[in-house]
Coordinates of N, CA and C in Angstrom, one line a residue:
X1 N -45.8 -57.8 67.2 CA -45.2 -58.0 68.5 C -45.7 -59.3 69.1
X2 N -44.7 -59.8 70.0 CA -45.1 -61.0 70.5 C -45.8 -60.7 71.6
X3 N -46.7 -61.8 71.7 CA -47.9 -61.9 72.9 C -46.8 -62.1 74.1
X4 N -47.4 -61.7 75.5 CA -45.9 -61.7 76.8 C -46.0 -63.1 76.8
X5 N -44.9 -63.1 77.5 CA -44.3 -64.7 77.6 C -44.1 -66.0 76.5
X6 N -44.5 -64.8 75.1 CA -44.3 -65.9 74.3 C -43.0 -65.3 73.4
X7 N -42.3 -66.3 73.3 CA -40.6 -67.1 72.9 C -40.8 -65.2 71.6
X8 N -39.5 -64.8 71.3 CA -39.3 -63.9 70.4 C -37.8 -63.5 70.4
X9 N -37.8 -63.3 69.1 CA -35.7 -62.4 68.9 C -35.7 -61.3 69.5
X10 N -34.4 -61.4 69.3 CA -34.0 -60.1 69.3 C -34.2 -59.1 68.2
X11 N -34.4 -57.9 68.5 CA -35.0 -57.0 67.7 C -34.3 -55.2 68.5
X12 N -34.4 -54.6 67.3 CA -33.6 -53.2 67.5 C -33.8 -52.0 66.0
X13 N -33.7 -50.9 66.7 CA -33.1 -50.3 65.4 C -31.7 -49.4 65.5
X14 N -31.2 -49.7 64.6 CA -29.6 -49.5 64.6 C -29.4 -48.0 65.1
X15 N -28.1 -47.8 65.5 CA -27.7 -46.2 65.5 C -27.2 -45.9 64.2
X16 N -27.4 -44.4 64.0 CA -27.1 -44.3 62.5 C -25.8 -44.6 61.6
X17 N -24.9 -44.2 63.1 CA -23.3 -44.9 62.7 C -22.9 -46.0 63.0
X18 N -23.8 -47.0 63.2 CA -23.9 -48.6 63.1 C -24.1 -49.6 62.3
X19 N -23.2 -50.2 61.7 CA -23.3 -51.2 61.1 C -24.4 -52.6 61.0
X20 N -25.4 -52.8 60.3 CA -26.8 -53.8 61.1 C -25.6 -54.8 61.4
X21 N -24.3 -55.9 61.5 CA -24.1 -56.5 61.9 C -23.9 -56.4 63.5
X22 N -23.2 -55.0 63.7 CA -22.6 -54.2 64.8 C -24.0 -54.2 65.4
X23 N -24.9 -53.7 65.3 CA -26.4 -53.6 65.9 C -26.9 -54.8 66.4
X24 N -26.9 -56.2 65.8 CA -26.8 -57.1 66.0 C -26.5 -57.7 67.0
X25 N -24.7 -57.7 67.2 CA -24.2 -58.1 67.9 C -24.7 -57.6 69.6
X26 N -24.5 -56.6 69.3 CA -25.1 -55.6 70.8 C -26.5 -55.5 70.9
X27 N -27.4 -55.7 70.0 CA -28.5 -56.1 71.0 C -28.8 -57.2 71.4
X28 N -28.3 -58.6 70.7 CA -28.1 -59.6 71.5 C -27.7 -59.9 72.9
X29 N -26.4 -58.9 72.8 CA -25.7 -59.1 74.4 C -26.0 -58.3 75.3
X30 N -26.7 -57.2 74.6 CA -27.5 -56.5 75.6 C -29.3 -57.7 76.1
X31 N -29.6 -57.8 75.5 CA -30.8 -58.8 76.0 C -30.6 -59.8 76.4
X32 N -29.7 -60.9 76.0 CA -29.2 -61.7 76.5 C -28.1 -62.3 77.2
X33 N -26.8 -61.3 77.6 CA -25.8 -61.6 78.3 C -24.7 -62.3 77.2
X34 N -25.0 -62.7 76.0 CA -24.5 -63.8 75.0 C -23.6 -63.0 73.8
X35 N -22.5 -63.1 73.8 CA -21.4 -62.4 72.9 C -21.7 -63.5 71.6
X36 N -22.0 -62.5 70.4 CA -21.9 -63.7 69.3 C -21.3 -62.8 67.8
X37 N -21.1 -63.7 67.0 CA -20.5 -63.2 66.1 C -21.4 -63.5 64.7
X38 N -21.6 -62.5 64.4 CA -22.7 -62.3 63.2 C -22.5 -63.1 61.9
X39 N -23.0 -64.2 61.4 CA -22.6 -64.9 60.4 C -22.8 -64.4 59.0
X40 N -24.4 -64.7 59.0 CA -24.8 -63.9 57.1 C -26.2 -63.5 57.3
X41 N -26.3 -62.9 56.8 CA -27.8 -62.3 56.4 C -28.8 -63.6 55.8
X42 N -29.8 -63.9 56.9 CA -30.6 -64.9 56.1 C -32.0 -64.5 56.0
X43 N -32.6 -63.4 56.2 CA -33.4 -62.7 55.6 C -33.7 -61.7 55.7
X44 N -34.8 -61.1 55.1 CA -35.7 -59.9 55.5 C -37.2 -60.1 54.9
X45 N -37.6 -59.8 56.0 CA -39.1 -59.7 56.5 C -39.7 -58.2 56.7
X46 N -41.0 -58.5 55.9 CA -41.8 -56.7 55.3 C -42.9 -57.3 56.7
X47 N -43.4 -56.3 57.5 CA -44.3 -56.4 58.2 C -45.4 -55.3 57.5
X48 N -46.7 -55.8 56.5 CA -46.9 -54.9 55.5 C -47.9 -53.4 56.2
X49 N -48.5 -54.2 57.4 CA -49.4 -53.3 58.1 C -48.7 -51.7 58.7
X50 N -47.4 -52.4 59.1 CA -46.6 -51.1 60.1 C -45.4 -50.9 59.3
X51 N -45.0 -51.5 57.8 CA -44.1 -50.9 57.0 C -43.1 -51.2 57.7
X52 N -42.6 -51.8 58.6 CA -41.1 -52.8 59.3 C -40.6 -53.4 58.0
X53 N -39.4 -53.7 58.1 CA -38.6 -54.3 57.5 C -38.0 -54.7 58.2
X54 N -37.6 -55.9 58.6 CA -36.4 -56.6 60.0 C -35.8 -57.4 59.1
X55 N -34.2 -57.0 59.2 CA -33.0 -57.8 58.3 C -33.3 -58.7 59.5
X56 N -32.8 -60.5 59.3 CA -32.5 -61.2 60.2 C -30.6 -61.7 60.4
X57 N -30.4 -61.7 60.8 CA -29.2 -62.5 60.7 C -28.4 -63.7 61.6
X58 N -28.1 -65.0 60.8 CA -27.5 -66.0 61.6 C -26.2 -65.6 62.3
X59 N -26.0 -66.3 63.6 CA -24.9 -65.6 64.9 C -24.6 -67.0 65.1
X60 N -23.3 -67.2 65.8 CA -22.9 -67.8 66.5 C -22.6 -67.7 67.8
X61 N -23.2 -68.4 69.1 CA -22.2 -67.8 70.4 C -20.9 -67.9 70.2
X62 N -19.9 -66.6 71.2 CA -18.8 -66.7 71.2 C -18.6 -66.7 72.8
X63 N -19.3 -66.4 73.6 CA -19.2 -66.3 75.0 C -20.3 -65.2 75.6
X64 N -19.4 -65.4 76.7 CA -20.8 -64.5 77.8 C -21.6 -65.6 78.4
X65 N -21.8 -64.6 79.1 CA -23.2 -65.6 80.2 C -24.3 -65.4 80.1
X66 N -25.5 -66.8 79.9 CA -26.7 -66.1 79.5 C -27.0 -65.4 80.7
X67 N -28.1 -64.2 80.7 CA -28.6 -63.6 81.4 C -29.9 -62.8 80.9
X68 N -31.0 -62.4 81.6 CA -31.9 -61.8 81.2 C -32.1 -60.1 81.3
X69 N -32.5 -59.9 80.6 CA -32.6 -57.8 80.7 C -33.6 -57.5 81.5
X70 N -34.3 -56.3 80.7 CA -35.0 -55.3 80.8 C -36.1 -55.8 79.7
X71 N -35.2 -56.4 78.8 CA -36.1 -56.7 77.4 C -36.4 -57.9 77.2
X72 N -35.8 -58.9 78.5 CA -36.2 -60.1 78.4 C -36.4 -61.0 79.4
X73 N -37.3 -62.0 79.5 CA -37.7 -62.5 80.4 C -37.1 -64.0 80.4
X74 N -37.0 -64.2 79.5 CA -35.7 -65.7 79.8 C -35.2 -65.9 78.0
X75 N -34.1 -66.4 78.3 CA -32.7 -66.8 77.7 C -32.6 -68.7 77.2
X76 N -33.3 -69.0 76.1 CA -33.6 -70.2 76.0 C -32.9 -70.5 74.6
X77 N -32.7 -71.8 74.7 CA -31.7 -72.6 73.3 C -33.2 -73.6 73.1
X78 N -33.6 -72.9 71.5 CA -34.7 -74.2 71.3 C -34.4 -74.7 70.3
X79 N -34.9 -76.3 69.8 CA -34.7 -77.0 68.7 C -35.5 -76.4 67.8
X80 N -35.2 -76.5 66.4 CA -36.4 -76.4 65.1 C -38.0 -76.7 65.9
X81 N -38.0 -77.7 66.5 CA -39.4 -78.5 66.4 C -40.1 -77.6 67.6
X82 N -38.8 -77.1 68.5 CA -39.9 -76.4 69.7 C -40.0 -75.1 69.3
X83 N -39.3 -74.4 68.4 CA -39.7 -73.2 67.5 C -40.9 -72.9 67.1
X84 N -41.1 -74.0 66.3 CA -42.2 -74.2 65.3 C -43.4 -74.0 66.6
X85 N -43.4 -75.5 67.8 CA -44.5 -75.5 68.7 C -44.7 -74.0 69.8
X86 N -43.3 -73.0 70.0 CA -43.8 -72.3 70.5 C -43.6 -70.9 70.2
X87 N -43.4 -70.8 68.8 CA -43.3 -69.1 68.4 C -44.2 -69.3 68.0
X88 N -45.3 -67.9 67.2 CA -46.1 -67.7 66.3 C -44.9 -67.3 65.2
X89 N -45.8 -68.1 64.1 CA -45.5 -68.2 62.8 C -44.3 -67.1 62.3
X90 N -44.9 -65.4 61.9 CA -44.0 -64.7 61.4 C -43.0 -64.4 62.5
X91 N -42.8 -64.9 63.3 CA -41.0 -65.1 64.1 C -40.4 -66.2 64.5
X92 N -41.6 -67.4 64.3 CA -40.4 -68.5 64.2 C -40.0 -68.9 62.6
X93 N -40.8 -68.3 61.5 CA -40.0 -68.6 60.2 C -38.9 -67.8 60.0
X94 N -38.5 -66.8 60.6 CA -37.4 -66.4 60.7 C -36.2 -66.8 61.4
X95 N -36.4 -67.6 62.4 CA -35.6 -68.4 63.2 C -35.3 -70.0 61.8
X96 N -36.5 -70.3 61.0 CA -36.1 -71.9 60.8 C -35.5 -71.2 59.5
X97 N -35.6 -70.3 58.8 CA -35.2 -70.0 57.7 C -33.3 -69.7 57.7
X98 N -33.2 -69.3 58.9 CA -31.7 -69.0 59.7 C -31.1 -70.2 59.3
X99 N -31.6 -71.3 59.9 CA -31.5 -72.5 59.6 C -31.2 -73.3 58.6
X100 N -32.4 -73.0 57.6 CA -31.9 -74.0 56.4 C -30.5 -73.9 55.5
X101 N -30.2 -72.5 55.7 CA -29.0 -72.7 54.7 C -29.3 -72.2 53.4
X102 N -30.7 -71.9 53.0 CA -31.1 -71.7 51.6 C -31.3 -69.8 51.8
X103 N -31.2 -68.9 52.4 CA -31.0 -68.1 52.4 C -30.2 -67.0 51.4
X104 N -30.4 -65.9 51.3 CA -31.4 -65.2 52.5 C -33.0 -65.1 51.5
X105 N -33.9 -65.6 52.6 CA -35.7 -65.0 52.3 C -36.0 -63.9 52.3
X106 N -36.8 -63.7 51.5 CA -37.7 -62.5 51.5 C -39.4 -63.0 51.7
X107 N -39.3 -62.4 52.4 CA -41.3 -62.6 53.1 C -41.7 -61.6 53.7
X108 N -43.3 -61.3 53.4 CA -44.0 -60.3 53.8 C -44.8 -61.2 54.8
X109 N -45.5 -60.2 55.9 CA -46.7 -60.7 56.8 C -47.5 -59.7 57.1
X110 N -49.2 -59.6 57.6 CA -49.1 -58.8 57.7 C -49.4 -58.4 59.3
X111 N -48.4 -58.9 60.1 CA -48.5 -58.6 61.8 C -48.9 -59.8 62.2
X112 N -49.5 -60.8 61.6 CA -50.4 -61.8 62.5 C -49.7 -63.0 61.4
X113 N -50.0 -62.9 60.3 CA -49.8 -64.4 59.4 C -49.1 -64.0 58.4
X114 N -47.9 -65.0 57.5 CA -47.5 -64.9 56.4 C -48.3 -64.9 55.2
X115 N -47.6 -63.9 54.7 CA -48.4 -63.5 53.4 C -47.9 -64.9 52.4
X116 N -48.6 -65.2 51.6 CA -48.0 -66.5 50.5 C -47.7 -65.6 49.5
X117 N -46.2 -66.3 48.5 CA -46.2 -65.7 48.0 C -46.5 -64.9 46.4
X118 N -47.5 -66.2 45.9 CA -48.6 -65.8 45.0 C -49.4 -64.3 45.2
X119 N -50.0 -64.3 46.7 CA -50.3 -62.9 46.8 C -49.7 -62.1 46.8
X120 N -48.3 -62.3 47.4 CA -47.2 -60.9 47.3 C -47.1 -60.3 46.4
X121 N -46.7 -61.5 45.0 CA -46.6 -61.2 44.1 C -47.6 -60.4 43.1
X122 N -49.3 -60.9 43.3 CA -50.1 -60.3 42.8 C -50.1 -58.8 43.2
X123 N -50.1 -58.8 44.6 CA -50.3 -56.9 45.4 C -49.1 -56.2 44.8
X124 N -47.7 -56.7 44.7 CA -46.8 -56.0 44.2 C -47.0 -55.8 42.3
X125 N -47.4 -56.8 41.5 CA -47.7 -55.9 40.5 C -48.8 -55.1 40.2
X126 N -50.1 -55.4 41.1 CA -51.0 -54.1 40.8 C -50.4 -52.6 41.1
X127 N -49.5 -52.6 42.1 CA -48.9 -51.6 42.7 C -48.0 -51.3 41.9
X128 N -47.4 -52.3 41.1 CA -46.3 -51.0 40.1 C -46.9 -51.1 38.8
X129 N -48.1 -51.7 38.1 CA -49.2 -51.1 37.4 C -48.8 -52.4 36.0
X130 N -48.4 -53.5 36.5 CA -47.7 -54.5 35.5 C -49.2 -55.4 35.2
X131 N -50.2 -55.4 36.3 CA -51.2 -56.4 36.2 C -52.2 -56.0 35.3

């Protein structure tokens, strides 16, 4: 979870007769006032401590007015560089990863820092018994 007042996505879990794009779309406009149209899947992220999995996906606005919710405290357009300076780590690499175009990632963390993924690798073959 993000510390208060510090920069974070949108985040949800779907209804069961929901499409994750469809989920998408609507919790964005619900938190942000911002109609967008769901582009591609550019990752998924394992949160390993609380067993999360969060698909991410790139959007484009399509309209609407920004506005703030219930769920959110302000409605901001940042560059790559002020991502980097003001998300913590496992949710602004999901924002720059949106980004690159090299999609979609897979990364684990475990709530606080990215896992590298030399370790992933190692924890996941002890765990299916390859090591």
């Amino acid at each position: 979870m993000p510390k208060p007042g510090e920069p974070a996505v949108s985040g949800q879990q779907e209804a069961p007769d929901e499409t994750p794009e469809a989920g998408v779309a609507c919790e964005v406009l619900e938190e942000t006032g911002i109609h967008v149209e769901v582009d591609e899947l550019t990752g998924v992220y394992k949160n390993t401590t609380r067993g999360i999995v969060a698909l991410v996906f790139r959007c484009k606005p399509s309209g609407g007015t920004e506005r703030t919710s219930s769920e959110s405290t302000a409605v901001d357009w940042l560059t790559p560089e002020e991502v980097s300076e003001r998300m913590s780590e496992i949710f602004a690499v999901r924002l720059l990863d949106a980004l690159d175009g090299n999609g979609p990632h897979v990364r684990s963390h475990d709530g606080k820092r990215l896992i590298p993924v030399e370790s992933q690798l190692m924890v996941d073959g002890l765990a299916s018994g390859d090591a």
